[in-house]
Short mmCIF file of C-alpha atoms in Angstrom, two decimals:
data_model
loop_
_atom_site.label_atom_id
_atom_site.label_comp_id
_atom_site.label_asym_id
_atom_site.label_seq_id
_atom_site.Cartn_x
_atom_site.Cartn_y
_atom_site.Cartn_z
CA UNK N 8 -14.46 35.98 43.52
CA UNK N 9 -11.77 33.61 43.67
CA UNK N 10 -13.54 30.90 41.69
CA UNK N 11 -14.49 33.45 39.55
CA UNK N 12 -11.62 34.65 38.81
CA UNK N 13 -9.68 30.77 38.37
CA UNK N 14 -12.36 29.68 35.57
CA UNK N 15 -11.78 32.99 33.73
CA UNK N 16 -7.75 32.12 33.10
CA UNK N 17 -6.72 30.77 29.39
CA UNK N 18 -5.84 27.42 29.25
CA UNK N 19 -4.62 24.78 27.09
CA UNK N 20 -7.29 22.06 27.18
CA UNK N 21 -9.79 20.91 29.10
CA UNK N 22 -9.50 18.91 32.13
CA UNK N 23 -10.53 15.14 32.83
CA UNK N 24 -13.99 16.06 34.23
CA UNK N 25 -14.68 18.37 31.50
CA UNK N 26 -13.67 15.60 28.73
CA UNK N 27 -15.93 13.06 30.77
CA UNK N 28 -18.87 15.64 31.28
CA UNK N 29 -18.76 16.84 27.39
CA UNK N 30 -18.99 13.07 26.22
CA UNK N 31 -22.19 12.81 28.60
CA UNK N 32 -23.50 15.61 27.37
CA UNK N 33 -25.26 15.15 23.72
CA UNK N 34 -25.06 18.67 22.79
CA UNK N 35 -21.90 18.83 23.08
CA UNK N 36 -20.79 15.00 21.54
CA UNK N 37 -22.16 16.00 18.50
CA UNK N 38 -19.69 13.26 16.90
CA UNK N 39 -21.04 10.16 19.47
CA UNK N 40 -17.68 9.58 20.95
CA UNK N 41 -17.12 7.18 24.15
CA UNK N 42 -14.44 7.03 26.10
CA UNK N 43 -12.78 3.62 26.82
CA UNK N 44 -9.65 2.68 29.14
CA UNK N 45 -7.01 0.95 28.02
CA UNK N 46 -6.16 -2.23 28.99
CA UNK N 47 -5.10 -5.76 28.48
CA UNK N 48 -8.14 -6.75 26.89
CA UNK N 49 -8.30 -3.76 24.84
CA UNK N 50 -5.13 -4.14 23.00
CA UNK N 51 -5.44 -8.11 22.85
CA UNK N 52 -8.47 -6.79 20.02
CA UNK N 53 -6.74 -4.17 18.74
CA UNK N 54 -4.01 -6.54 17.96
CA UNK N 55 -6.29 -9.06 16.63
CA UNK N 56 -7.37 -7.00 13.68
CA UNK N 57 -4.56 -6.86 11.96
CA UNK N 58 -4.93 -5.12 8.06
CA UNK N 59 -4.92 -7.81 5.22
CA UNK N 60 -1.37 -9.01 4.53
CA UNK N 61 0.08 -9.96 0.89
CA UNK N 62 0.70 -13.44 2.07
CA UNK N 63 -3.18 -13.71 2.56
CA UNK N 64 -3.85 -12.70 -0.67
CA UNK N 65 -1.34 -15.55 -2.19
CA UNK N 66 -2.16 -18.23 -0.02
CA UNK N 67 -5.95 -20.05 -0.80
CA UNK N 68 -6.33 -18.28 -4.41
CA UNK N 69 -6.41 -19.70 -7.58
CA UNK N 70 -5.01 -17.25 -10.07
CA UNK N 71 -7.18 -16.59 -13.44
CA UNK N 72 -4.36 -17.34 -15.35
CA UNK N 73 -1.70 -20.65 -14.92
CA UNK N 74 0.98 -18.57 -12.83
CA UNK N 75 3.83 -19.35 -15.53
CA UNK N 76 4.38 -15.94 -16.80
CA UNK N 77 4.75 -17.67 -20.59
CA UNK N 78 1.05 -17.98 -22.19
CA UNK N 79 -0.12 -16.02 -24.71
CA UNK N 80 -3.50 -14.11 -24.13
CA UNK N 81 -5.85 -11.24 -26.05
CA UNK N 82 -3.93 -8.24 -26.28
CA UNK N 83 -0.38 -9.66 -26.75
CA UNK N 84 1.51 -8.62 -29.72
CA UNK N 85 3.52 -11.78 -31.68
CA UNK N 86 6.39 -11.90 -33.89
CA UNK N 87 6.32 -14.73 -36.15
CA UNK N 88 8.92 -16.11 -38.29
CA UNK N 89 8.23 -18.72 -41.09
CA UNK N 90 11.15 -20.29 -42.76
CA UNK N 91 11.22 -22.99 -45.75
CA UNK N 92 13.08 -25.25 -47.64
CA UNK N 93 12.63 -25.34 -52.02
CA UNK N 94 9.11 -23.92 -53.23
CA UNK N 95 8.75 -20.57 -50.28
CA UNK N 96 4.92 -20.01 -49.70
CA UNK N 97 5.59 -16.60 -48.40
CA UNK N 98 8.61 -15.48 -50.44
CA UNK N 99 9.30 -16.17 -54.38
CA UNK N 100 12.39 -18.79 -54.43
CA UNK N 101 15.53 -18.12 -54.72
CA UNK N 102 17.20 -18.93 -58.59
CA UNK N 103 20.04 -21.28 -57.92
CA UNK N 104 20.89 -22.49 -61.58
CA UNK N 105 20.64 -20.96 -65.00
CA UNK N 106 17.60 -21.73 -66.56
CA UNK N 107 18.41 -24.29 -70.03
CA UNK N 108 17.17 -23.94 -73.48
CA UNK N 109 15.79 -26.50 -76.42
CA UNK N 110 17.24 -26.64 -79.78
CA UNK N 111 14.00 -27.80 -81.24
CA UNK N 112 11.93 -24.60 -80.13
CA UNK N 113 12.65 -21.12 -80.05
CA UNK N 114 10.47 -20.91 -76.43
CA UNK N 115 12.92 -20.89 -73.18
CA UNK N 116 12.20 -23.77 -71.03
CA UNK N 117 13.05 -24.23 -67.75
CA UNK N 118 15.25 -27.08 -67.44
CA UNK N 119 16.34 -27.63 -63.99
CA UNK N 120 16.42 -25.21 -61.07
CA UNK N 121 18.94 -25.85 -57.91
CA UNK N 122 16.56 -25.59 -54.96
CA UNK N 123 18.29 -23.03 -52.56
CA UNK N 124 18.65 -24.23 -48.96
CA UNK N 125 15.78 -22.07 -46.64
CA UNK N 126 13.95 -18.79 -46.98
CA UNK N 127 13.32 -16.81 -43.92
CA UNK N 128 9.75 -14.80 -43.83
CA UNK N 129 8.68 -12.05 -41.23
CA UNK N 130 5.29 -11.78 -40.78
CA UNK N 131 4.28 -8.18 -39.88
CA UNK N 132 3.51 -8.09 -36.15
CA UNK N 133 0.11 -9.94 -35.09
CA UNK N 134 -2.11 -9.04 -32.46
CA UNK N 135 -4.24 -11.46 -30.45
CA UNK N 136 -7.80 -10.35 -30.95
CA UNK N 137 -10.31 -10.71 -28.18
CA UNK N 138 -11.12 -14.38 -28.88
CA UNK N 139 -7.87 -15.17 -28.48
CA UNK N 140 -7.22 -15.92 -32.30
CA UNK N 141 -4.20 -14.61 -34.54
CA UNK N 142 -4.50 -14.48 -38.20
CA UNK N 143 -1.66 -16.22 -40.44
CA UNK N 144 -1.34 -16.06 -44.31
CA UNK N 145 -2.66 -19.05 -46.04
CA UNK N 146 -3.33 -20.64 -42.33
CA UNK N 147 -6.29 -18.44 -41.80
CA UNK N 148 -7.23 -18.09 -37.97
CA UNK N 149 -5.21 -19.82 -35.67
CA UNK N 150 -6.44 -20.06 -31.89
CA UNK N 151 -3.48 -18.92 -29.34
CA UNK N 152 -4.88 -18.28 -26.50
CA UNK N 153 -3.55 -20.01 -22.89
CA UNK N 154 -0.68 -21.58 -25.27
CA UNK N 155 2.96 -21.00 -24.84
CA UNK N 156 5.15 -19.89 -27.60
CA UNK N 157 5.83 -23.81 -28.13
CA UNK N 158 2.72 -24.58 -28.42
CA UNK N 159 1.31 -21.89 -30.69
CA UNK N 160 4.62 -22.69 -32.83
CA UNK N 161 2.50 -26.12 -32.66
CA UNK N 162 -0.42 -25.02 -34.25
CA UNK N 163 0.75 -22.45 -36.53
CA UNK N 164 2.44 -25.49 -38.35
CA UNK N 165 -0.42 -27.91 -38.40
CA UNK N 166 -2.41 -25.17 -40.02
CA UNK N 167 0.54 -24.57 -42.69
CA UNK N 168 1.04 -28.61 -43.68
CA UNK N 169 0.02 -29.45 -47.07
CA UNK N 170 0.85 -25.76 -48.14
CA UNK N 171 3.55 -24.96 -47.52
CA UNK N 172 7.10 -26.87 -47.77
CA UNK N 173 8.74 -28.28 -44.49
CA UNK N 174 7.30 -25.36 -42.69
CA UNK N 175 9.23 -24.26 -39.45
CA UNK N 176 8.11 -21.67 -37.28
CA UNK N 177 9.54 -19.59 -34.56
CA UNK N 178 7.29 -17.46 -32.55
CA UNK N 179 7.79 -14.68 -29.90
CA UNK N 180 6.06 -12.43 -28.02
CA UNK N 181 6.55 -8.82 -28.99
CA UNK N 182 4.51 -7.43 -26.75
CA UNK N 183 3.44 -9.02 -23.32
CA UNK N 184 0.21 -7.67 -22.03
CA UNK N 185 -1.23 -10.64 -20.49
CA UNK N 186 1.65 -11.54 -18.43
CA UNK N 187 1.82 -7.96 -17.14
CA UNK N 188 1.37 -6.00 -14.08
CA UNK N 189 0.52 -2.60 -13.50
CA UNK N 190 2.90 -0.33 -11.59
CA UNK N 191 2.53 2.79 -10.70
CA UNK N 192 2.16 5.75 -8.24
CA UNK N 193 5.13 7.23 -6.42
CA UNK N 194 7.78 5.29 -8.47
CA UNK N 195 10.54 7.05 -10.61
CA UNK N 196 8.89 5.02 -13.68
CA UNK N 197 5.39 3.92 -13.70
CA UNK N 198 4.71 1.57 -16.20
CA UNK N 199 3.16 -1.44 -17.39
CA UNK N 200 5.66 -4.71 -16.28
CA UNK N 201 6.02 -7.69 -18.32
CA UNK N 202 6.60 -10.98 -16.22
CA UNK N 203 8.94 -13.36 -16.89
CA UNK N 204 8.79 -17.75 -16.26
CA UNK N 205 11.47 -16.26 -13.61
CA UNK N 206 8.19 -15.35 -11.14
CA UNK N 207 8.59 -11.85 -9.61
CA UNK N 208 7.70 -10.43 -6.66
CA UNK N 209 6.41 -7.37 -5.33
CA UNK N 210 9.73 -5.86 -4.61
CA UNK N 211 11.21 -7.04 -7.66
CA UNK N 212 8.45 -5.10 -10.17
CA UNK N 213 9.15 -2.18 -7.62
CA UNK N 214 12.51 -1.70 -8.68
CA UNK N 215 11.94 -2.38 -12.10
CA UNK N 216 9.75 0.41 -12.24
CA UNK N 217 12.47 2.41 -10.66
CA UNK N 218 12.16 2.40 -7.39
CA UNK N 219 10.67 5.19 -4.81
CA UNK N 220 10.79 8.50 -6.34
CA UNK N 221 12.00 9.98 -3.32
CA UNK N 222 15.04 7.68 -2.69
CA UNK N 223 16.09 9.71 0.23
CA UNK N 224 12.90 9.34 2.50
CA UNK N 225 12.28 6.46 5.01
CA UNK N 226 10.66 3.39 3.34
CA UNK N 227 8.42 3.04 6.63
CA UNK N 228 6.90 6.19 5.20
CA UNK N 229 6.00 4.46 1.77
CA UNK N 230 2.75 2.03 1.29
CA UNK N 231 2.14 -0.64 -1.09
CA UNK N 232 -1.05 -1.26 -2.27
CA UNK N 233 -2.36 -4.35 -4.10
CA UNK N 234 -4.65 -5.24 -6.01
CA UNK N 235 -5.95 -8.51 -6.93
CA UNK N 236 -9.02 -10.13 -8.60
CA UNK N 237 -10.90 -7.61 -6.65
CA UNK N 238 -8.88 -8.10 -3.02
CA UNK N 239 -7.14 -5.06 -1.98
CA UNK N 240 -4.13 -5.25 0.64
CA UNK N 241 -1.93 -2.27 1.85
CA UNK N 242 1.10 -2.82 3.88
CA UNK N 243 4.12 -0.37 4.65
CA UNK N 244 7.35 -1.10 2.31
CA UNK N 245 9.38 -1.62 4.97
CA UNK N 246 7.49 -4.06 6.46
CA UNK N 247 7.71 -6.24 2.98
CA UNK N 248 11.56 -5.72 2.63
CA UNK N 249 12.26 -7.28 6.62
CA UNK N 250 9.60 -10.16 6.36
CA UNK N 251 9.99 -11.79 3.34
CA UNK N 252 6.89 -13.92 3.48
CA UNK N 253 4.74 -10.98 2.57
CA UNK N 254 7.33 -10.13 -0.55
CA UNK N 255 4.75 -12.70 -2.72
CA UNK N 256 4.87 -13.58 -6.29
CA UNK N 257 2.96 -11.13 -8.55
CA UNK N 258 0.30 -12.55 -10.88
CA UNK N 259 -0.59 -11.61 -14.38
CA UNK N 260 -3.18 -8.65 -13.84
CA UNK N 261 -1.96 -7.24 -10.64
CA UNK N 262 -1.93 -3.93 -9.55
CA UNK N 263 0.85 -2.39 -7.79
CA UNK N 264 0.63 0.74 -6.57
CA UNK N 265 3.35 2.85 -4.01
CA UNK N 266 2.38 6.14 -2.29
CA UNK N 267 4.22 8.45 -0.22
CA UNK N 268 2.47 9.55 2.75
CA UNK N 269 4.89 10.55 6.24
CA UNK N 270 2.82 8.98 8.86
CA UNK N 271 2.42 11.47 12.02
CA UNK N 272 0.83 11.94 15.04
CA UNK N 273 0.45 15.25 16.86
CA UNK N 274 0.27 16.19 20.76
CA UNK N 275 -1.76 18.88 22.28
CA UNK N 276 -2.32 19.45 26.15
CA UNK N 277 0.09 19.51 29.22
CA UNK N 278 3.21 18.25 27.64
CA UNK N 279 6.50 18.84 27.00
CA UNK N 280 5.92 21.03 23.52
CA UNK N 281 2.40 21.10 21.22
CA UNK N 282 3.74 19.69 17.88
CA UNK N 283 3.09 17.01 15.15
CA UNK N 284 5.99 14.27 15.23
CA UNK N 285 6.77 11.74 12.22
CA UNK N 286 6.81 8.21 12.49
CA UNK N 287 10.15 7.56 11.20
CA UNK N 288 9.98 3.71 12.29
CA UNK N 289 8.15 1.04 11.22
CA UNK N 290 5.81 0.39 14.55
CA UNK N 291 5.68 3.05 17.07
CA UNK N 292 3.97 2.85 20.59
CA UNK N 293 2.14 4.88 22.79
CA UNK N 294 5.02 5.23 25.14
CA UNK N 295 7.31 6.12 22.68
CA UNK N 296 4.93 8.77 21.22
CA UNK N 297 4.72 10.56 24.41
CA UNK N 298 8.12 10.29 25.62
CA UNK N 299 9.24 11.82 22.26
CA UNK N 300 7.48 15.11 23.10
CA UNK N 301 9.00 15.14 26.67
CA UNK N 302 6.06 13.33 28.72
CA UNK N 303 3.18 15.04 30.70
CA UNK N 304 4.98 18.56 32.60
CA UNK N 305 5.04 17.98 36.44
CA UNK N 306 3.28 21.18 37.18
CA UNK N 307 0.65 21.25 34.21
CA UNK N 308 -0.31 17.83 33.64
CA UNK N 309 -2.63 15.41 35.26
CA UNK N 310 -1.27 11.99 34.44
CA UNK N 311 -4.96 10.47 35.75
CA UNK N 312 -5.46 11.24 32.19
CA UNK N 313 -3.66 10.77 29.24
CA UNK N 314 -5.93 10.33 26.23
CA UNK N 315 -5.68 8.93 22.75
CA UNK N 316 -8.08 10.64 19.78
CA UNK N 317 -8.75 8.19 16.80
CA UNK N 318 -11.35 7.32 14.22
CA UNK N 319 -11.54 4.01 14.70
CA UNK N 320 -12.50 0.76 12.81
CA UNK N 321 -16.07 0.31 13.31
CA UNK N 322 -15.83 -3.56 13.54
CA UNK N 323 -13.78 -2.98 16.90
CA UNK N 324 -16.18 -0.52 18.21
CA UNK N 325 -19.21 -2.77 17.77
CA UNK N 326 -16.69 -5.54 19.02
CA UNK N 327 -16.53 -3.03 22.25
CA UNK N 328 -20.52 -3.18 22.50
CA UNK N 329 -20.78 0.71 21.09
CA UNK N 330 -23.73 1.60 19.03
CA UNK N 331 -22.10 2.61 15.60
CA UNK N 332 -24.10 2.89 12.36
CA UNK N 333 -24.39 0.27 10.14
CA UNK N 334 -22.80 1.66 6.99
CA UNK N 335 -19.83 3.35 8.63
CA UNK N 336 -16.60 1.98 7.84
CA UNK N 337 -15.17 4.33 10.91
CA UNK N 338 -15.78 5.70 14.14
CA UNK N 339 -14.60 8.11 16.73
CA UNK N 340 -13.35 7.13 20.06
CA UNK N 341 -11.09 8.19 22.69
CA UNK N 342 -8.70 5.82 24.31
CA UNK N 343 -8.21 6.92 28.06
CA UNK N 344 -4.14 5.77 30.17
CA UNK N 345 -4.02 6.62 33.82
CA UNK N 346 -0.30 7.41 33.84
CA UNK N 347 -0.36 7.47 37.86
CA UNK N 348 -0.96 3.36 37.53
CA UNK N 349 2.33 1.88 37.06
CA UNK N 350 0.62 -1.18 35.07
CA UNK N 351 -0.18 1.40 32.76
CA UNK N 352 3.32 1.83 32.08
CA UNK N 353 3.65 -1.58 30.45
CA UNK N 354 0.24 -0.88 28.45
CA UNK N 355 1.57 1.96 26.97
CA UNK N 356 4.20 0.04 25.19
CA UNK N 357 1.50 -2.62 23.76
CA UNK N 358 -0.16 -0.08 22.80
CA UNK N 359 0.32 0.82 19.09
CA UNK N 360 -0.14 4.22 17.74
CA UNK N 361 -1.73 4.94 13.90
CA UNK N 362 -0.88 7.43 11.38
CA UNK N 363 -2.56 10.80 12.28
CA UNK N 364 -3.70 9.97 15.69
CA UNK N 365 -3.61 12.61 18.37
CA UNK N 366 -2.32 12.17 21.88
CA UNK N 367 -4.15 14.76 24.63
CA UNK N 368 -2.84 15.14 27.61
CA UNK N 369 -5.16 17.19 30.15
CA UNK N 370 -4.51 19.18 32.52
CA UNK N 371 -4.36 19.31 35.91
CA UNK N 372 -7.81 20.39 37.83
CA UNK N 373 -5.96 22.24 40.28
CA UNK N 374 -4.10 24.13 37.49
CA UNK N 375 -6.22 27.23 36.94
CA UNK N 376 -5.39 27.81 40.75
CA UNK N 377 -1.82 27.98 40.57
CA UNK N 378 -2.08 30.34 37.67
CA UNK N 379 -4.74 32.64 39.61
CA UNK N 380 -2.00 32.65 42.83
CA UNK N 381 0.22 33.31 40.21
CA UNK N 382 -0.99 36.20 38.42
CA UNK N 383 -2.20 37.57 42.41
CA UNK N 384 1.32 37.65 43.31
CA UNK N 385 2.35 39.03 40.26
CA UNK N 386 -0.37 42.67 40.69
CA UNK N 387 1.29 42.46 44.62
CA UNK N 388 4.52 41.84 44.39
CA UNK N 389 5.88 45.28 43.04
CA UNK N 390 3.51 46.88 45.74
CA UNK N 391 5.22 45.01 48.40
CA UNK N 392 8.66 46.19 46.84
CA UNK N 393 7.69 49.47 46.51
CA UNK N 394 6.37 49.67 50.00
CA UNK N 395 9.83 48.22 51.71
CA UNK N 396 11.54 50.41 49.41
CA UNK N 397 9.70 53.31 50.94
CA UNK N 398 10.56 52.46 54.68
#
């Protein structure tokens, strides 16, 4: 009756047999599971796969385009300005003498004409087709391609020789879309950026987009993403502003995007209080996760087993020797810290905790006992008053 009565008592969670008998049992592990200790070894691996960095993505690659920020490519919008001295090509001349007549005819000849000194002509705007080619009045196609404003100032004029008087051109670029990066996400401004020869970085097209659009929330709780040539790196915006080696140069054709996600973790079990805590730091360890929600309770808890839920990366789990499918990028497993080990103590602040992982901390085996007492002497005790009363 009295085991009876203990198992049927509510509880919180189940207990560390129960977690290790419902991983044994396949009905039950209907997700495949394993438990796995913690230890040195275990977060010497864990620390070894680190997520891509931005300095990785700089260092060993050759960008498409020559990382000067000042070519010309398909897309771009130019600006060109033609000016001339005496006969204009593109504009009639200016008149800078009265025109003189012959006595012997009654036809007005033009005598003499004062040349003026230079005539300035706008071309309208010129897009770069997809070859890479403008086309200029009386210069037909003129390839601009890869060349800098110098350059296609260059060979604008070779094309215009012969037609056009002591040609002299001055070229700019309107509109920059080859020298651009994309920003966008949760910035106040997303937009497309146009590099400079000045080289940007990361958090410099950041703010030129205008910055987080929540200014008041933690930048640990912001992620950059980017992309480039195909590589993808994520990495928390704090973690660029404090180390700048991972604050790279941007290259034409990057994409930048920020997102706002609070990272969190949540505690259920024998602790201090069941709720799900924010980050609010950059790194956060196990011992600091539990600690925040006032550690396992004395009379609740068993320490034997405090347990960490996470889908993991299925490279370390096949790394650990566990039988995960080929195609999965993750996995679930359950990180196990025996609390009642003091060399746990110093693995619990190696080991690092993840956005949305959950902390369990079981409870005691001997807890459904105490309640069962507790309730018993709870039905007897106002008996036993009554009856003293009574004598």
């Amino acid at each position: 009756m009295l085991l009876t009565g203990c198992n049927s008592l509510p509880d919180s969670g189940p207990t560390e047999a129960q977690v290790n008998h419902a991983q044994r049992d396949p009905k039950k592990n209907t997700v495949g599971y394993a438990i796995v200790q913690i230890s040195p070894d275990l977060i010497t691996l864990l620390e070894s796969e680190a997520p891509p960095q931005f300095s990785n993505l700089d260092s060993g690659n050759v960008p498409v385009h020559q990382n000067r920020n000042d070519t010309i490519g398909p897309g771009d919008v130019l600006q060109v300005a033609i000016y001339e001295v005496g006969s204009a090509l593109f504009s009639p001349p200016a008149m800078g003498g009265m025109p003189t007549t012959s006595s012997s005819s009654s036809s007005t000849t033009t005598n003499s004409t004062m040349p003026s000194t230079s005539t300035r002509s706008s071309l309208p705007l010129l897009s770069v087709d997809g070859a890479g080619n403008i086309t200029v009045p009386f210069a037909g196609q003129v390839h601009v391609a890869g060349l800098t404003t110098s350059q296609a100032v260059e060979a604008i004029t070779a094309q215009l020789k012969g037609k056009s008087q002591s040609p002299q051109v001055m070229v700019r670029i309107a509109t920059d879309i080859a020298n651009s990066v994309m920003v966008y996400g949760a910035v106040q401004h997303p937009s497309r950026i146009s590099l400079t020869p000045n080289r940007e970085r990361i958090l410099d097209v950041i703010a030129l987009a205008g910055g987080q659009d929540h200014p008041a929330q933690a930048h640990e709780d912001y992620t950059v993403r980017l992309t480039r040539n195909g590589r993808i790196a994520e990495m928390p915006l704090k973690t660029i502003e404090i180390d700048p080696q991972q604050n790279i140069v941007v290259q034409p054709g990057d994409r930048v995007q920020l997102t706002f996600q609070p990272r969190s973790f949540t505690v259920f079990g024998a602790s201090g209080r069941v709720t799900q805590t924010q980050f609010t730091t950059p790194t956060l360890t196990m011992a600091e996760a539990v600690s925040r929600n006032g550690g396992p309770i004395d009379s609740r808890a068993d320490p034997n087993a405090v347990y960490v839920f996470r889908f993991e990366n299925a490279d370390i789990l096949r790394r650990l020797g566990m039988p995960v499918d080929q195609n999965a990028t993750t996995a679930p497993i359950i990180y196990q810290l025996d609390m009642m080990n003091p060399a746990s103590f110093f693995l619990a602040q190696k080991f690092m905790m993840r956005d949305r992982d959950l902390i369990y901390i079981a409870n005691s085996s001997s807890n459904k006992f105490y309640k069962f007492f507790g309730l018993i002497t709870t039905i007897i005790s106002p008996g036993t008053s009554m009856g003293g009363i009574a004598r």
